[in-house]
Short mmCIF file of C-alpha atoms in Angstrom, two decimals:
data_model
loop_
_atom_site.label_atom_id
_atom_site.label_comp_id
_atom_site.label_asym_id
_atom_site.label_seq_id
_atom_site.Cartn_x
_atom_site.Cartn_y
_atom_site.Cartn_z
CA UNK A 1 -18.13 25.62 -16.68
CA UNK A 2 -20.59 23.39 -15.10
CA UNK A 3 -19.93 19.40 -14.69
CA UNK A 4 -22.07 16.95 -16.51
CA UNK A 5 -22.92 13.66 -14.96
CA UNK A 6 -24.51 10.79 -17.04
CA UNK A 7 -26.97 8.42 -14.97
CA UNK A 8 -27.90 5.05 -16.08
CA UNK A 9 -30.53 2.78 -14.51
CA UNK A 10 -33.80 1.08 -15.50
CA UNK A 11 -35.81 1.58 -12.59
CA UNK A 12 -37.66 5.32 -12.48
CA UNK A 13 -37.73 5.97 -8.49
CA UNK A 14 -33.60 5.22 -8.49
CA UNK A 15 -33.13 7.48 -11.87
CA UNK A 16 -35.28 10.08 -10.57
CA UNK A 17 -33.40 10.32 -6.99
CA UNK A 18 -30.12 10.19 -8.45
CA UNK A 19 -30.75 13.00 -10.76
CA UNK A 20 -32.40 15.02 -7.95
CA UNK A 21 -29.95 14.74 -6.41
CA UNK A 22 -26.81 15.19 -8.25
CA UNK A 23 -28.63 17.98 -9.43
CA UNK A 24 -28.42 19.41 -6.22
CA UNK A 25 -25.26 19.77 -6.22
CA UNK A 26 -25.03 22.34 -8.89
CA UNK A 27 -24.27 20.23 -11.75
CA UNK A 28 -25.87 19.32 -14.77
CA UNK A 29 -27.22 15.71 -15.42
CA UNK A 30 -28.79 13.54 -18.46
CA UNK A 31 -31.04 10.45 -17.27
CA UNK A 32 -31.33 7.35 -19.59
CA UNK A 33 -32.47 3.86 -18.90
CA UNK A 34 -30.81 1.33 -21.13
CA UNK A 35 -27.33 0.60 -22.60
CA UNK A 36 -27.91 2.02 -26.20
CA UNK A 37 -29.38 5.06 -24.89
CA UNK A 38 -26.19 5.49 -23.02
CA UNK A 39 -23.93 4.80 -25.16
CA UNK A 40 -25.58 7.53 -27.48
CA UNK A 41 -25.73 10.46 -24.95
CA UNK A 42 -21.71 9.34 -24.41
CA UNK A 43 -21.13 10.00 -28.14
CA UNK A 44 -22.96 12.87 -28.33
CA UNK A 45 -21.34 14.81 -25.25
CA UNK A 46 -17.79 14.03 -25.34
CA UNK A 47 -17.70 16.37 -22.48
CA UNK A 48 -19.74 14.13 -19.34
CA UNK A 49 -17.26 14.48 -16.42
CA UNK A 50 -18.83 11.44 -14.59
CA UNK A 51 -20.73 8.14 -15.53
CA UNK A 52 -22.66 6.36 -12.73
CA UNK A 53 -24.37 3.35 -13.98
CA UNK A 54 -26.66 0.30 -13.14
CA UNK A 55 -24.94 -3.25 -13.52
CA UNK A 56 -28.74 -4.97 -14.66
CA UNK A 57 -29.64 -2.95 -17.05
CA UNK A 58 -32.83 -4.12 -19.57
CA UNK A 59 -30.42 -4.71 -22.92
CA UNK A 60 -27.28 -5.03 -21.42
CA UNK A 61 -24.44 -4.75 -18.44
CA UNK A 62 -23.20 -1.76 -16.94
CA UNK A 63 -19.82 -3.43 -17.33
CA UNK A 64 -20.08 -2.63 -21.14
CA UNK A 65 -20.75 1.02 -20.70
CA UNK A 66 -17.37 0.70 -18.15
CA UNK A 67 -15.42 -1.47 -20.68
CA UNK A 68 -16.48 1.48 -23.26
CA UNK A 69 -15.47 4.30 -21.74
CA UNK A 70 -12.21 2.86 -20.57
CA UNK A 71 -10.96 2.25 -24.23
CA UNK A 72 -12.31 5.57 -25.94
CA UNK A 73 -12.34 8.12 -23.23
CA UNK A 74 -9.79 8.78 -21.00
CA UNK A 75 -11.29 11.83 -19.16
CA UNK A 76 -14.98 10.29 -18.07
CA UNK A 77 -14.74 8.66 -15.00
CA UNK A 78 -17.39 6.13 -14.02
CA UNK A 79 -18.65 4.19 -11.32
CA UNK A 80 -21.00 1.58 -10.78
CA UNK A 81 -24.31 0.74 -9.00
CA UNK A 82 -24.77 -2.64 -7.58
CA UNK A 83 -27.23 -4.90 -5.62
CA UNK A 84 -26.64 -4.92 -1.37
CA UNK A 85 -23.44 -7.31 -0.99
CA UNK A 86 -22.67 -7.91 -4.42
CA UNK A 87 -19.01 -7.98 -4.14
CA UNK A 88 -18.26 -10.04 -7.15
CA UNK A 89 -19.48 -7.35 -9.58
CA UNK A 90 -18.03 -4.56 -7.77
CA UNK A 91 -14.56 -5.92 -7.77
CA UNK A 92 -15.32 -7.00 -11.72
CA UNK A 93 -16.29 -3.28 -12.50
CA UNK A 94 -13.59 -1.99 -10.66
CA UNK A 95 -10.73 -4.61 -12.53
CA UNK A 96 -12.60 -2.97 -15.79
CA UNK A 97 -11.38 0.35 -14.93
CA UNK A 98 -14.61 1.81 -12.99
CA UNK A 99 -13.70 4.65 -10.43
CA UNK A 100 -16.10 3.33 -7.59
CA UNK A 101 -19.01 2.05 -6.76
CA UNK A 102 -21.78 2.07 -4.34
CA UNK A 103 -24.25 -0.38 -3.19
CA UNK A 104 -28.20 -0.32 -3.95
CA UNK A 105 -29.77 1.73 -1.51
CA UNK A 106 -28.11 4.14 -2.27
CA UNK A 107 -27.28 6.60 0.56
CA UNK A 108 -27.39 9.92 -0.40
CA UNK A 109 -23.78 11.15 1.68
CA UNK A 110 -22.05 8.45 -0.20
CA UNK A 111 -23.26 9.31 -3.38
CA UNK A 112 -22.27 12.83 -2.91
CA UNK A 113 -19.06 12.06 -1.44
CA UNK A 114 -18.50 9.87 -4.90
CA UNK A 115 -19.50 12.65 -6.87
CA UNK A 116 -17.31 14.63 -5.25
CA UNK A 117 -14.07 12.53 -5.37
CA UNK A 118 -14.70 11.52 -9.06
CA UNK A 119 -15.25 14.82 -10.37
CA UNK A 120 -11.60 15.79 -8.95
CA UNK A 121 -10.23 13.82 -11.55
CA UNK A 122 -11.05 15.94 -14.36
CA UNK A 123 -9.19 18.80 -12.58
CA UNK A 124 -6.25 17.29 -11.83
CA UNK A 125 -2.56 16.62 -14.20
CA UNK A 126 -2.40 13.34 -15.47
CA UNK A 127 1.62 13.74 -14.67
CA UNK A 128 3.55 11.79 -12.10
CA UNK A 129 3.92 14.22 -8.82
CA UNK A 130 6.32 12.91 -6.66
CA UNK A 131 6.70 15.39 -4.29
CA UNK A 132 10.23 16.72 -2.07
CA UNK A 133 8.93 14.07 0.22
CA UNK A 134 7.88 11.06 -1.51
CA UNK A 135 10.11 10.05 -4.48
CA UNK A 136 10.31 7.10 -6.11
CA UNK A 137 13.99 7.33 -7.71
CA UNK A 138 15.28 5.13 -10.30
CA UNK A 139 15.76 4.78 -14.10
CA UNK A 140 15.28 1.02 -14.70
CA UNK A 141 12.42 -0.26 -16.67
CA UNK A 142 11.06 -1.83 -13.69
CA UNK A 143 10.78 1.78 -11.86
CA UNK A 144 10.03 3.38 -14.81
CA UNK A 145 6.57 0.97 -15.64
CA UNK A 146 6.01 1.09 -11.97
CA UNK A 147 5.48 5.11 -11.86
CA UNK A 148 3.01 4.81 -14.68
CA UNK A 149 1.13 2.09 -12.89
CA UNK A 150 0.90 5.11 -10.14
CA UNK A 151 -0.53 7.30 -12.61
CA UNK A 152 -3.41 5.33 -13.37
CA UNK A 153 -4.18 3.91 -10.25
CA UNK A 154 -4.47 7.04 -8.77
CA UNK A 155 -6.77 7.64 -10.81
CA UNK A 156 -9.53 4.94 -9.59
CA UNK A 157 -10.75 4.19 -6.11
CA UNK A 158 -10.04 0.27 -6.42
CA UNK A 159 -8.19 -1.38 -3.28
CA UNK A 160 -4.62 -2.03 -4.33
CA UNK A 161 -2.38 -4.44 -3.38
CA UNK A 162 1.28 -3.63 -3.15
CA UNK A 163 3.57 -6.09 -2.46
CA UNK A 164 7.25 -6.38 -2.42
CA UNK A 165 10.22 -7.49 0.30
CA UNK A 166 10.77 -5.70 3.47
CA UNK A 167 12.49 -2.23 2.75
CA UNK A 168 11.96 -2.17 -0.92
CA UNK A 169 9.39 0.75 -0.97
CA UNK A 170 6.04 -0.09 -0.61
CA UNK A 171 4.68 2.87 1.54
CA UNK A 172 6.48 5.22 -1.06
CA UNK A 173 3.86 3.64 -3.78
CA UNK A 174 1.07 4.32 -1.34
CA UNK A 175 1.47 7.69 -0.89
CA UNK A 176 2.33 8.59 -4.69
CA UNK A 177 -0.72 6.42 -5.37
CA UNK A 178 -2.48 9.11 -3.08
CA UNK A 179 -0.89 12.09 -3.69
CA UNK A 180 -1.58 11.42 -7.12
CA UNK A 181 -5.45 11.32 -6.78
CA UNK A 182 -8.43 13.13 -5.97
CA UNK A 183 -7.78 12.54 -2.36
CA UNK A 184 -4.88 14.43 -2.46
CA UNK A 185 -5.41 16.98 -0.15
CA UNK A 186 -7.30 14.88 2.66
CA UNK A 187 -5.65 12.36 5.12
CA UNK A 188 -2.95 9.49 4.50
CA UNK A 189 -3.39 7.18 7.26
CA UNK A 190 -0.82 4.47 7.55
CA UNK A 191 -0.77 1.79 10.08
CA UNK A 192 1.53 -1.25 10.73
CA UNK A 193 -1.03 -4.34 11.57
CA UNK A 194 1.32 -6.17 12.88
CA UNK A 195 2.32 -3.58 15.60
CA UNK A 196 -1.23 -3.38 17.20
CA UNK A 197 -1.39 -5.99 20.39
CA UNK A 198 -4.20 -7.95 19.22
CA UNK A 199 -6.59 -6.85 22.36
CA UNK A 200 -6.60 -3.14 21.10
CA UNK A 201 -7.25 -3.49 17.26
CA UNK A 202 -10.69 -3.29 17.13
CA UNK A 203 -10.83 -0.15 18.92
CA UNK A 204 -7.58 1.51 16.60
CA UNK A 205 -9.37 0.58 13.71
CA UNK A 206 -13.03 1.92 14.81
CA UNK A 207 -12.89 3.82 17.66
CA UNK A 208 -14.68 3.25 21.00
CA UNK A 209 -17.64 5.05 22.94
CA UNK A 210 -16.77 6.51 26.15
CA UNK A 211 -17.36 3.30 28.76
CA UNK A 212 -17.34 0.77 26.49
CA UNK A 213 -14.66 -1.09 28.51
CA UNK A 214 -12.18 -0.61 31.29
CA UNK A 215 -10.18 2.50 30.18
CA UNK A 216 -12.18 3.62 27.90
CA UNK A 217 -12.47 7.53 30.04
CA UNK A 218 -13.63 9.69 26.26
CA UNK A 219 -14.98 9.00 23.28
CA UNK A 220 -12.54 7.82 20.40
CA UNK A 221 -12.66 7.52 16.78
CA UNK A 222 -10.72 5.14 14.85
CA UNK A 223 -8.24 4.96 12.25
CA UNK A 224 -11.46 4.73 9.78
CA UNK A 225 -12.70 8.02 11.11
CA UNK A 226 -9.14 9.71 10.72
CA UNK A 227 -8.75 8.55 7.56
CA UNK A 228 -12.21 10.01 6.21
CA UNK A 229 -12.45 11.47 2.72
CA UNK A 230 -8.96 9.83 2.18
CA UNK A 231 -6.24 6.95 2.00
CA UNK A 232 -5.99 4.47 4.89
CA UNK A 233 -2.66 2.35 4.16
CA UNK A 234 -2.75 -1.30 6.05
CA UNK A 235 0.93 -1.81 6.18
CA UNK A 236 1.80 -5.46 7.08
CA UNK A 237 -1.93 -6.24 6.26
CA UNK A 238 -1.44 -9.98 7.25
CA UNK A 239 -0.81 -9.94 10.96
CA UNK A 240 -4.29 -8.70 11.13
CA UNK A 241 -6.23 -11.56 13.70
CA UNK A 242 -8.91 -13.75 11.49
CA UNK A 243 -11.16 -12.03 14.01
CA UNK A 244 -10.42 -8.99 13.06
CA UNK A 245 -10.28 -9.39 9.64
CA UNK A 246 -14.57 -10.29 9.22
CA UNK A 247 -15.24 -6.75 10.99
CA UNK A 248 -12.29 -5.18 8.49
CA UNK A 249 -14.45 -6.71 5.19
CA UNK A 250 -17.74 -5.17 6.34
CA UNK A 251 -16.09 -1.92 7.04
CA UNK A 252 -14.77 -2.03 3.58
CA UNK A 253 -17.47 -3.64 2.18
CA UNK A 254 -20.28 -1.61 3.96
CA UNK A 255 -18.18 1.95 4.02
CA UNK A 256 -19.77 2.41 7.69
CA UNK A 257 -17.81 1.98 11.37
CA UNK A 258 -19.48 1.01 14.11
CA UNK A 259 -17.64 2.29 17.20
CA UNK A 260 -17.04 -0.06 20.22
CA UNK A 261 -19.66 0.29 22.66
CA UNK A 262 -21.86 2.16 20.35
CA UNK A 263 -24.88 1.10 17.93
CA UNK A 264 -24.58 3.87 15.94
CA UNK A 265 -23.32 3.44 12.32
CA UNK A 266 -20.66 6.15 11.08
CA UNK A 267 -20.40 6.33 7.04
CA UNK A 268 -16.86 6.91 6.11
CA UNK A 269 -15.20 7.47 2.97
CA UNK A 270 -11.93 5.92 2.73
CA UNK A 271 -9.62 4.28 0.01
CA UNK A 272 -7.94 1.10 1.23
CA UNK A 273 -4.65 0.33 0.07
CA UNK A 274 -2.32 -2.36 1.81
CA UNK A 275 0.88 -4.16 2.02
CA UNK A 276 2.40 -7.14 3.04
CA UNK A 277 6.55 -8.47 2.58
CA UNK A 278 4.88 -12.24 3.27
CA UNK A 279 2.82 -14.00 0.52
CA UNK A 280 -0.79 -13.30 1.08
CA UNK A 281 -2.11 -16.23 -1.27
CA UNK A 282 0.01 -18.86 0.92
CA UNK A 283 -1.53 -17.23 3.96
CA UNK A 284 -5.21 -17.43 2.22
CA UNK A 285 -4.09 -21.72 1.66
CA UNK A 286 -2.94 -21.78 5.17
CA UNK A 287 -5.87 -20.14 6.56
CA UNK A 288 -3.96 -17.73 8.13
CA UNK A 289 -6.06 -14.72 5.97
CA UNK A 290 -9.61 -14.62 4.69
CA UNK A 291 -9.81 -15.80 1.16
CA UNK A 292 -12.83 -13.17 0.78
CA UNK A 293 -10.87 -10.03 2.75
CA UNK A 294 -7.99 -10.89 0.39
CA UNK A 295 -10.26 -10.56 -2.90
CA UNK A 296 -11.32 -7.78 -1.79
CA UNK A 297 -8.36 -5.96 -1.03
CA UNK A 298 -6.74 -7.77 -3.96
CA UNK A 299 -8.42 -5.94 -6.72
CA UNK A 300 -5.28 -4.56 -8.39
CA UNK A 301 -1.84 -5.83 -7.12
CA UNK A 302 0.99 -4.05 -7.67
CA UNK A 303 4.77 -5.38 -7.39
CA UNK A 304 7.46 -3.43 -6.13
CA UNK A 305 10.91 -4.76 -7.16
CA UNK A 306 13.67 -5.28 -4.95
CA UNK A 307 16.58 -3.33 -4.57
CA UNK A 308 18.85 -5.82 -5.88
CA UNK A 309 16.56 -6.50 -8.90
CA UNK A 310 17.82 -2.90 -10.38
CA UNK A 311 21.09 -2.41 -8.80
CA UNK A 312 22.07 0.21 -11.82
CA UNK A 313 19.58 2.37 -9.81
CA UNK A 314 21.77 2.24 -6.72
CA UNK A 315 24.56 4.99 -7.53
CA UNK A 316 21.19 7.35 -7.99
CA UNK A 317 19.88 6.86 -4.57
CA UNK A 318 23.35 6.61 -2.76
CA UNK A 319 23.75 10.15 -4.25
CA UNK A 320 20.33 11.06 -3.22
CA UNK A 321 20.73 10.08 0.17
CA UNK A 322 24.30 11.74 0.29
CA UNK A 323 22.73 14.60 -0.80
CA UNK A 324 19.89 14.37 1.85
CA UNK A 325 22.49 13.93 4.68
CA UNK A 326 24.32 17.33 3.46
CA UNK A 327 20.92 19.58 3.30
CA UNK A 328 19.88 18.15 6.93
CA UNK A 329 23.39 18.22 8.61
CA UNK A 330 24.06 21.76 7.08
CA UNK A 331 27.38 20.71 5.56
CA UNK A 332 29.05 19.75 2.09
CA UNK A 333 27.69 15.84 1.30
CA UNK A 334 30.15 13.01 1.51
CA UNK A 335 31.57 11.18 -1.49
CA UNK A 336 31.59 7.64 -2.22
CA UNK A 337 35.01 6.20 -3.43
CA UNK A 338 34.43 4.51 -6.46
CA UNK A 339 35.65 1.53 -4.46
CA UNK A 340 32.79 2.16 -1.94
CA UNK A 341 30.41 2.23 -5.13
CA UNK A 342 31.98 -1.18 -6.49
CA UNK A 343 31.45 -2.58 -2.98
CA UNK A 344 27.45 -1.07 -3.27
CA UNK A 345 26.73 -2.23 -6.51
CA UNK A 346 27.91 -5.70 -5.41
CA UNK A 347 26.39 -6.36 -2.03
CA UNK A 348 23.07 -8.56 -1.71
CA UNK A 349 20.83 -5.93 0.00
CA UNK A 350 18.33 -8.30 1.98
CA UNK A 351 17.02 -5.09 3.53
CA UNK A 352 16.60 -2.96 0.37
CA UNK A 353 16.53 0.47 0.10
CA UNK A 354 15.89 0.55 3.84
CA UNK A 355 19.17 -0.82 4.23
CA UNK A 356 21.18 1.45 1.29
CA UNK A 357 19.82 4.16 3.67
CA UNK A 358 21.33 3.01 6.84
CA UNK A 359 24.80 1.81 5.61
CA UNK A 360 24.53 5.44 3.85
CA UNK A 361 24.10 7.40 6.93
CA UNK A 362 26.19 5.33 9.17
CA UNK A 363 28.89 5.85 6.56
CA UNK A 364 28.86 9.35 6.28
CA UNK A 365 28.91 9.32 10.33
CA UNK A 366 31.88 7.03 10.27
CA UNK A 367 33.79 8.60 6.85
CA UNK A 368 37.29 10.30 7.06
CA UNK A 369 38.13 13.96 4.94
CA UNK A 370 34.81 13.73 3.27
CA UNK A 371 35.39 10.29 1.34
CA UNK A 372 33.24 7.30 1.99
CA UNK A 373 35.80 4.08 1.83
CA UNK A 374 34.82 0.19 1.29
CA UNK A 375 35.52 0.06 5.42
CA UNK A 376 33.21 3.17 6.43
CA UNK A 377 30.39 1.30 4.53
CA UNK A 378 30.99 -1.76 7.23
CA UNK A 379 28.70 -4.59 4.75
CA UNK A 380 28.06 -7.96 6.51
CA UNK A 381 30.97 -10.01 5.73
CA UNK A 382 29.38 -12.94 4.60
CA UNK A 383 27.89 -11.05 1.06
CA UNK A 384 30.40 -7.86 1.17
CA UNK A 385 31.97 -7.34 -2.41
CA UNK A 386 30.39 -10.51 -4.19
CA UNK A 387 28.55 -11.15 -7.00
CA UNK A 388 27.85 -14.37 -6.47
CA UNK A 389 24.60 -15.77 -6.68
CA UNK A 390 22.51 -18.08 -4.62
CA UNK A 391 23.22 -21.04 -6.75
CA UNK A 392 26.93 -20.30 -6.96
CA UNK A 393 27.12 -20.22 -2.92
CA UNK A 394 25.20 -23.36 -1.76
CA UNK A 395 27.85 -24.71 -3.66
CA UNK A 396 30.57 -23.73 -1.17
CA UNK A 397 31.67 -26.76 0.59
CA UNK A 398 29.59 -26.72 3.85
CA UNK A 399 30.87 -29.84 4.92
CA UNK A 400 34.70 -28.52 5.03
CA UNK A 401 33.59 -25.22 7.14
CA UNK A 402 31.73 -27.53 9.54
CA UNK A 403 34.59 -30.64 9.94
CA UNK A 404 34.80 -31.08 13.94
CA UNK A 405 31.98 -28.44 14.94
CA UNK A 406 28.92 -28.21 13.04
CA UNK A 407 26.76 -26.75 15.95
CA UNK A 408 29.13 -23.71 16.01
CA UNK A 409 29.57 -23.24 12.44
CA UNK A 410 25.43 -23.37 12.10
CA UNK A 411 25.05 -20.97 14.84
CA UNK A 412 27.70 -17.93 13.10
CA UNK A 413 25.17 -18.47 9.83
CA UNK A 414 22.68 -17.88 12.05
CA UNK A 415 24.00 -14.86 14.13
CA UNK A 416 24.74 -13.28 10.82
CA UNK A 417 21.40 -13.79 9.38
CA UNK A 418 19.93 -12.03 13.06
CA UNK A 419 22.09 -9.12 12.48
CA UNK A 420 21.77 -8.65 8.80
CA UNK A 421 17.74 -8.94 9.37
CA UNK A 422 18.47 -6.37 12.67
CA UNK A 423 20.33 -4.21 10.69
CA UNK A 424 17.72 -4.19 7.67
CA UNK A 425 15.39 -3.25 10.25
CA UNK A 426 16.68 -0.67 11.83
CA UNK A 427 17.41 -2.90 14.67
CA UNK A 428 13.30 -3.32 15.39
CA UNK A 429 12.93 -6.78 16.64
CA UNK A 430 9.41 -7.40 15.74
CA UNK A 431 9.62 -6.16 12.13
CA UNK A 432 12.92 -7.98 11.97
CA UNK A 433 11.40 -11.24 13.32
CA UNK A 434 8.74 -10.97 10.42
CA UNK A 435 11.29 -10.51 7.91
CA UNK A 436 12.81 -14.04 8.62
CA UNK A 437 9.02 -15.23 9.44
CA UNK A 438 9.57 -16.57 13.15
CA UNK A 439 7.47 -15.18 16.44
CA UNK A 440 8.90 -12.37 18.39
CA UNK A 441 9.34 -15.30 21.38
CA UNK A 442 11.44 -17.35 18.96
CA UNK A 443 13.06 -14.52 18.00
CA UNK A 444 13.70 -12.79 21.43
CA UNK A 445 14.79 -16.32 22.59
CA UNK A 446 17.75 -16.49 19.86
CA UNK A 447 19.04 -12.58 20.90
CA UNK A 448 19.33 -13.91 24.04
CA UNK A 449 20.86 -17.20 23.42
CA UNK A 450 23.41 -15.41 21.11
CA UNK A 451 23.60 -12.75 23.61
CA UNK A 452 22.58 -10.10 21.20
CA UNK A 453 20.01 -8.52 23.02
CA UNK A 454 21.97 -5.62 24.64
#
């Protein structure tokens, strides 16, 4: 059956090319110029696949004809039209509920590669998939409002957000968010910002030409490129240079690369979604991180809880990972005492599910006759079997543990704190010297004070 598409904008030349061609493309179009008229051809076809309107429009926004469709109609998608650099109303359309949008002049690949993406929609189950690889496990209310938010944002093209502690899942919620959508079947590009030396992010990100610089022996294209027709995930989004963050907005705001060394522009068709364990508005007041990147990448934000915020899901994913361990090591999974599920459900979890993982594995490793024990799980002393809170335990007597030797007694917090952040990590330094928001130097420097850098 063919695919109607409803166009809306005032000015002839722009109606007439976008029905040309959309037209083109084997589907079927209606052309109208105002609000009213629009909002008339959307009640008489209940069946238009795809809405692409005009913001200006002569007796009204295109932000009503969004705001419409999102509370009557939940299989039109639509997307927006705006002037050159007119992020404001993008970002507005897209917080509405609009799909996309692209900027006036139009270019005719974009608007076909919109088309195309948008029109997936329509095909595709409006149930969760979490596929064998990606699952987001977990019965509490938090998890449970957190795979709906999937299901509609996978539905719409706007940059999201996701933040949430180190370990707690956040690149699990990008790729549902992706495998959810129309760019299902195209490229999931993730990349850790923070793990790019500072010299060589321009050239990840874009590419390079073949002798832009010393090195540079073949032509390259960048993460952008890879990413085309897809989902490029900015993991750690904040360690990107300020630098480097002006020439990410124009990407993102232009949907064109510009390779290193070249003066060629490449279009590319990419959904951003990123990630950060620090808090991005603090950076934007400290002036670590644009205030205008982080509106734009902040259209949606989406919060992923901590492990310890829904520790009734943690007998689920110790089982999950036991599981897991038995299908990969080709043998029957481990069991967990109910005194190593006591000691689970208790401990503090600064690493998250990250961390669940590795005292999981390590246990099984360690485990005797098939039974995981409270001493094969090996938790950091200092939280192991407690319940008690943060209030409760600054009210420990500090001054009777450090009587005669403060300096020592400071330094075993702080060893602890290095291994439990090393240990969260999977004993990377550089995440692990993020987590506790100190420079690698600082943090190399207290390994080797400690002497824990062997």
């Amino acid at each position: 059956m063919q695919q109607t598409v409803l166009i809306i904008d005032d000015e002839p030349d722009i109606r007439e090319l976008l029905d040309i061609t959309i037209s083109r493309m084997g589907l079927n179009t209606i052309a109208v110029g105002n609000v009213r008229d629009a909002l008339q051809a959307l009640q008489s076809n209940p069946a238009i696949n795809l809405c692409l309107t005009d913001i200006k429009l002569p007796d009204g926004s295109g932000l009503e004809i969004v705001r419409h469709i999102q509370s009557s109609s939940h299989c039109t998608a639509v997307a927006v039209l705006t002037a050159y650099g007119s992020t404001e109303i993008a970002v507005e359309a897209l917080k509405a509920g609009a799909f996309d949008f692209i900027n006036k002049p139009v270019s005719v690949e974009q608007l076909r590669n919109l088309v195309k993406s948008a029109l997936k929609l329509g095909r595709r189950d409006t149930q969760f998939d979490g596929s064998s690889h990606t699952r987001l496990l977990g019965e509490t209310a938090s998890i449970v409002t957190l795979r709906e938010q999937i299901i509609k944002l996978s539905r719409s093209q706007a940059p999201v957000y996701i933040s949430g502690e180190s370990g707690s899942g956040k690149e699990v919620v990008a790729r549902l968010i992706h495998a959810n959508g129309p760019r299902s079947d195209a490229p999931f590009v993730p990349v850790n910002c923070g793990a790019i030396p500072s010299e060589l992010v321009e050239s990840e990100f874009f590419g390079h030409a073949k002798g832009s610089f010393t090195g540079a022996y073949d032509h390259k294209e960048g993460l952008f490129e890879a990413a085309n027709g897809g989902t490029l995930f900015l993991d750690e989004v904040a360690d990107l240079p300020l630098n480097m963050q002006v020439k990410l907005l124009r990407a993102i705001q232009e949907k064109a690369v510009r390779r290193i060394g070249s003066n060629q522009e490449i279009p590319v068709d990419v959904r951003i979604l990123s990630a950060t364990h620090r808090d991005l508005a603090k950076a934007v007041a400290a002036e670590h991180f644009r205030s205008d990147l982080f509106y734009r990448i902040n259209v949606i934000e989406v919060q992923v809880p901590s492990l310890r915020d829904r520790a009734s899901d943690i007998p689920l994913l110790a089982k999950f990972m036991l599981d897991k361990i038995g299908r990969e090591w080709d043998m029957t999974p481990p069991a967990l005492s109910d005194k190593a599920l006591e000691a689970l459900c208790g401990y503090y979890f600064p690493g998250n599910v990250r961390e669940l993982e590795n005292i999981i594995e390590r246990a099984a490793t360690l485990c005797e006759k098939n039974i995981i024990t409270p001493q094969d799980l090996s938790l950091p002393s200092a939280r192991d079997n407690t319940h008690t809170s943060k209030s409760e335990a600054s009210e420990i007597s500090h001054i009777d543990a450090a009587i005669g030797d403060m300096e020592t007694y400071l330094a075993n917090i702080e060893i602890q704190i290095i291994k439990d952040a090393l240990e969260a990590n999977r004993w990377n330094k550089t995440e692990s010297a993020k987590m506790l928001g100190v420079t690698f130097r600082q943090f190399r420097y207290k390994l080797k004070k400690y002497e824990l850098d062997n």
